[in-house]
PDB file of C-alpha atoms in Angstrom:
ATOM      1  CA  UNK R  27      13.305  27.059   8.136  1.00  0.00           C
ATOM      2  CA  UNK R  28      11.434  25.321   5.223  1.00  0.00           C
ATOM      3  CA  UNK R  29      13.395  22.002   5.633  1.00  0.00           C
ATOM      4  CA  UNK R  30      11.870  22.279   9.139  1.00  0.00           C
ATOM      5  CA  UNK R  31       8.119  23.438   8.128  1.00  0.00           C
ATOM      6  CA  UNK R  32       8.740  20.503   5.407  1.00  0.00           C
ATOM      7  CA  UNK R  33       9.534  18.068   8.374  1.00  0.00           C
ATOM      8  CA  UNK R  34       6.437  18.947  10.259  1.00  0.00           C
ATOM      9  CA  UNK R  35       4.309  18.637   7.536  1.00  0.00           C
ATOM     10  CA  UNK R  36       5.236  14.999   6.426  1.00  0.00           C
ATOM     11  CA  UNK R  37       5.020  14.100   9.870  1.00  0.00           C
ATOM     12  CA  UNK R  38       1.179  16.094  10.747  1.00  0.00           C
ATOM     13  CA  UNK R  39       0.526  14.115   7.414  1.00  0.00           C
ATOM     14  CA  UNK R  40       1.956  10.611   8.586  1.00  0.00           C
ATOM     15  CA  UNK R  41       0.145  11.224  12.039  1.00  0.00           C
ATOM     16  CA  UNK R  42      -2.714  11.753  10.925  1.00  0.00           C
ATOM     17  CA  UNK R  43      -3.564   8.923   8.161  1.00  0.00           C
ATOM     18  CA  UNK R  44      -1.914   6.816  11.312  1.00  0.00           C
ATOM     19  CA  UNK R  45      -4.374   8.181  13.546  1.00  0.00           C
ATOM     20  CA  UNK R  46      -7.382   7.263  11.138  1.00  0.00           C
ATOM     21  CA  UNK R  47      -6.077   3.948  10.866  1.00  0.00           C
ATOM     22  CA  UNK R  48      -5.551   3.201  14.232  1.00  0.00           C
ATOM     23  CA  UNK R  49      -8.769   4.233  14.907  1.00  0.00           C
ATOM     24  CA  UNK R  50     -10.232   1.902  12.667  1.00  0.00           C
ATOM     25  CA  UNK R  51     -12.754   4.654  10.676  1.00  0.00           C
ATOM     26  CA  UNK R  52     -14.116   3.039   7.565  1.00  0.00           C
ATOM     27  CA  UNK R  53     -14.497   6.242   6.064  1.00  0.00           C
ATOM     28  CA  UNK R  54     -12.114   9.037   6.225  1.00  0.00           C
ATOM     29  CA  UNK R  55     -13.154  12.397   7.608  1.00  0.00           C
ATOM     30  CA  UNK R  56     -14.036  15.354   5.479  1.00  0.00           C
ATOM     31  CA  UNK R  57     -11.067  17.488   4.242  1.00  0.00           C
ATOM     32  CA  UNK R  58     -11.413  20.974   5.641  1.00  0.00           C
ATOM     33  CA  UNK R  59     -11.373  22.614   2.213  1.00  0.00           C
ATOM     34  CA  UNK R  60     -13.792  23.404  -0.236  1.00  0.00           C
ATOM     35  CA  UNK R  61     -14.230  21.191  -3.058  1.00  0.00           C
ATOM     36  CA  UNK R  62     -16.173  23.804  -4.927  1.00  0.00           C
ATOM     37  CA  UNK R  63     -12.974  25.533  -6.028  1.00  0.00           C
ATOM     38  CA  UNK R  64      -9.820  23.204  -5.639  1.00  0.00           C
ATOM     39  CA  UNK R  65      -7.324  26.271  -5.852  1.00  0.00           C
ATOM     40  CA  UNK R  66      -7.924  26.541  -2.595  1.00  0.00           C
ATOM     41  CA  UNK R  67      -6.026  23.625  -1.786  1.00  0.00           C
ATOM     42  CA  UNK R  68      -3.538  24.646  -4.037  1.00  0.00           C
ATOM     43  CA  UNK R  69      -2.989  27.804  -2.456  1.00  0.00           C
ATOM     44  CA  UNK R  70      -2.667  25.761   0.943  1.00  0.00           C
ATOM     45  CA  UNK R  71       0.317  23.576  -0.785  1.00  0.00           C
ATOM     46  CA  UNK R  72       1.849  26.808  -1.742  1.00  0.00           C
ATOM     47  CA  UNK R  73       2.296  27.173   1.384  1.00  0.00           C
ATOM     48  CA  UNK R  74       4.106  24.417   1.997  1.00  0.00           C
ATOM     49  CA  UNK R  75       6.802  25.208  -0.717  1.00  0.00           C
ATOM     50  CA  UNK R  76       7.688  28.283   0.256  1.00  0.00           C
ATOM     51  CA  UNK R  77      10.996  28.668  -1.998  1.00  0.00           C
ATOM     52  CA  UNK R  78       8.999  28.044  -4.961  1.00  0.00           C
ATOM     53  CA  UNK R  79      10.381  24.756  -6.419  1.00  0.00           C
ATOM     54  CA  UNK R  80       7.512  22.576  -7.234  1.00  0.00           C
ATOM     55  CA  UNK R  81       4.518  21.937  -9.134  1.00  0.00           C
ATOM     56  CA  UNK R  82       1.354  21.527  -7.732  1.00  0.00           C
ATOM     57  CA  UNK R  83      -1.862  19.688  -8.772  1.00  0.00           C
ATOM     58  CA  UNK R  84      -5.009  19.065  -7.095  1.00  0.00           C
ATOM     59  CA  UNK R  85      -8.188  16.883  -8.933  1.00  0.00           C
ATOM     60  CA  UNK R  86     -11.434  14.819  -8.104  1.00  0.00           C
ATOM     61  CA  UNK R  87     -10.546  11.333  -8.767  1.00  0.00           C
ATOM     62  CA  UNK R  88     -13.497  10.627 -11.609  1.00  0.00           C
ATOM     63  CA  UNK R  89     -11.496  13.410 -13.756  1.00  0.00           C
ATOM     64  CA  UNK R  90      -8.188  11.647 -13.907  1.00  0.00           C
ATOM     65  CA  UNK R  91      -7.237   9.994 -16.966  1.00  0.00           C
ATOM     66  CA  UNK R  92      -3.671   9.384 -17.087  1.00  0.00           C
ATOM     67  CA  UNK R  93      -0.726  11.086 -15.407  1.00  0.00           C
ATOM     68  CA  UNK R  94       3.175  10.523 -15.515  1.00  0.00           C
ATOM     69  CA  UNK R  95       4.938  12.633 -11.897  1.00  0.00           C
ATOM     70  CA  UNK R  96       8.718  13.301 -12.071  1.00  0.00           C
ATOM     71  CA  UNK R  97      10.107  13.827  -8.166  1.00  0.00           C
ATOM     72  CA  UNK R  98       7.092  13.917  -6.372  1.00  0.00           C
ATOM     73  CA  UNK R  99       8.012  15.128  -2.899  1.00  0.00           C
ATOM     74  CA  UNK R 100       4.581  15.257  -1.071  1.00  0.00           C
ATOM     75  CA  UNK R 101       1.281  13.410  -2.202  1.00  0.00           C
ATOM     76  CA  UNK R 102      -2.014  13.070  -0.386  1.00  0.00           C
ATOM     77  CA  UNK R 103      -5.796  11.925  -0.590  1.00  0.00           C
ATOM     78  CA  UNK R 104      -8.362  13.428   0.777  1.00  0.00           C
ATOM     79  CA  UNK R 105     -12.316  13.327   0.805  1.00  0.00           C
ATOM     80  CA  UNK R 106     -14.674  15.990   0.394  1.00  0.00           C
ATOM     81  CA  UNK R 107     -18.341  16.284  -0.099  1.00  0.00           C
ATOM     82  CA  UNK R 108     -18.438  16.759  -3.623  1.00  0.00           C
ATOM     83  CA  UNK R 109     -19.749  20.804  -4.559  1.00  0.00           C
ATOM     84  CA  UNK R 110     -23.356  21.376  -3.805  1.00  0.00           C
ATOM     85  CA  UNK R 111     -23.768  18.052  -3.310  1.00  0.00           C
ATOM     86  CA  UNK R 112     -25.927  18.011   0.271  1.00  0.00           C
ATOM     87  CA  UNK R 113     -26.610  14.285   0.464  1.00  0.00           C
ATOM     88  CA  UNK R 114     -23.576  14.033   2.609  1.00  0.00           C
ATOM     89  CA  UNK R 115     -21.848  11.334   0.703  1.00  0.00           C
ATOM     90  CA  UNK R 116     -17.974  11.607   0.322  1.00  0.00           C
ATOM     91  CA  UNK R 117     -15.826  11.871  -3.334  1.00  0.00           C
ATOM     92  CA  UNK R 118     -11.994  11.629  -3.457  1.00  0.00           C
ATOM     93  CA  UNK R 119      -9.353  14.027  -4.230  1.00  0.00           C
ATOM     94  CA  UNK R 120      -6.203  13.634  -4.853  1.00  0.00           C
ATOM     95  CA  UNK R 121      -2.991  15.935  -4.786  1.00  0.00           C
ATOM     96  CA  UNK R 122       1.060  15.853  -5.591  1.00  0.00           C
ATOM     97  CA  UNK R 123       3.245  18.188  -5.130  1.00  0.00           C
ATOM     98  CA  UNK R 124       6.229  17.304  -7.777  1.00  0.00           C
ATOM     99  CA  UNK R 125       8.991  18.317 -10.350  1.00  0.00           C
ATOM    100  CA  UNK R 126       7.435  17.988 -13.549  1.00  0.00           C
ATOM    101  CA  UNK R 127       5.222  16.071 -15.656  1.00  0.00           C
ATOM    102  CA  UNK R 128       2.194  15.761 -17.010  1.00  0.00           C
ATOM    103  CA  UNK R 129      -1.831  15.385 -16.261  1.00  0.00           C
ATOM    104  CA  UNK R 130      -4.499  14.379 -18.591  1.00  0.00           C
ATOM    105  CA  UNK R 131      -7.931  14.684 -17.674  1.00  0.00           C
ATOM    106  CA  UNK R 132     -11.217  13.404 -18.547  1.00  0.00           C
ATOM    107  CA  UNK R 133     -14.640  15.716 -18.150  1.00  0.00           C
ATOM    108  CA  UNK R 134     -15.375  19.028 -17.259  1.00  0.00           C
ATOM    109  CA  UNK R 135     -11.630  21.179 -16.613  1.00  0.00           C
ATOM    110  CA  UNK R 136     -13.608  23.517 -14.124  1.00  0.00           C
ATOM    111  CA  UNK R 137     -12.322  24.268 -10.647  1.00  0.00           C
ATOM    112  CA  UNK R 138     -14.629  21.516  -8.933  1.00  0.00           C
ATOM    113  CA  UNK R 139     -12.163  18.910 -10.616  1.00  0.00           C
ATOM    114  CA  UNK R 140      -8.711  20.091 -11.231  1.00  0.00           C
ATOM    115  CA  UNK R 141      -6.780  23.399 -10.189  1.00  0.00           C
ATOM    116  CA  UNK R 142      -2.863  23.202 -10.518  1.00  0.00           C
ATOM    117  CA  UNK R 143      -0.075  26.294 -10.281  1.00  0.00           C
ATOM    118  CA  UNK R 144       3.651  26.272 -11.214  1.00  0.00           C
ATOM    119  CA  UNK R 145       5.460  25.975 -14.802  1.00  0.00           C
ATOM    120  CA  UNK R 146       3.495  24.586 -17.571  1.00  0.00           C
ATOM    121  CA  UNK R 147       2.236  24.080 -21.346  1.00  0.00           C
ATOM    122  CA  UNK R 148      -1.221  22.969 -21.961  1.00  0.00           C
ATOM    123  CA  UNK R 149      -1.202  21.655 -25.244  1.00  0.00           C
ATOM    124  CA  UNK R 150      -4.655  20.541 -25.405  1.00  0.00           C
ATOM    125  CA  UNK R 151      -7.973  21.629 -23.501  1.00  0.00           C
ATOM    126  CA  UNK R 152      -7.507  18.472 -21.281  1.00  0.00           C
ATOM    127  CA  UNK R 153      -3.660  17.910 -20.650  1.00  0.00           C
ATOM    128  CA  UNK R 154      -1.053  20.057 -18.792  1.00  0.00           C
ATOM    129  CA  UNK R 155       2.676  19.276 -19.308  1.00  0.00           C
ATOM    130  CA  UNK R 156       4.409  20.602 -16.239  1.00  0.00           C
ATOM    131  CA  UNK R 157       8.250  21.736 -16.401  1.00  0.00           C
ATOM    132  CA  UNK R 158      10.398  21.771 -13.908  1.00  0.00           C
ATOM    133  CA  UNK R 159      10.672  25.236 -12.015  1.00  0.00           C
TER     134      UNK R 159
END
């Protein structure tokens, strides 16, 4: 059952980044989510590994400083209005779902720019070293 819901994932995924390039949008649609608090989307991934196996990170692109991914099985993009920003302008986020690794970041660590879940150290304030689970 997972290795189908897995299946129709990738593929709802593939169809629709085909279906916004085929339709020749210069700017991607909003992501349903709210960017306010990005666990949200991490609960939504949980979803999508339902036995448990893999780490899962979620952050606005202008709080990424480095990262290193071991087995990444799923990755995405997405755009979001940026929280309680009204102006109606678009900032990315990015997600991977993934074995281990690690994530540094750069600003503020609060929900609006990274939320992550599964087995890790954080050795400093701004980087999370993610096991494999």
């Amino acid at each position: 059952m997972a290795t189908i819901r897995k299946k129709l994932v990738h593929t709802a995924v593939i169809a629709a980044l085909a279906a916004g390039a085929l339709a020749g949008t210069s700017q991607p649609a909003a992501a349903a989510w709210k960017s306010c608090n990005l666990g949200a989307k991490v609960d939504e991934l949980r979803g999508w590994d339902a036995n448990g196996k893999y780490n899962i990170i979620v952050w606005k692109d202008s709080a990424y400083e480095r990262a290193n991914f071991e087995g990444v099985v799923l990755s995405g993009i997405e755009y979001a209005e940026a929280c309680d920003d009204y102006s109606g302008s678009l900032s990315l986020y990015r997600w991977a779902v993934f074995k281990s690794g690690t994530f540094v970041r750069k600003g503020d660590g609060g929900y609006r720019n990274w939320a992550f879940f599964g087995r890790w150290t954080r050795p400093t304030d701004e980087k999370v070293v993610f096991k494999v689970r």
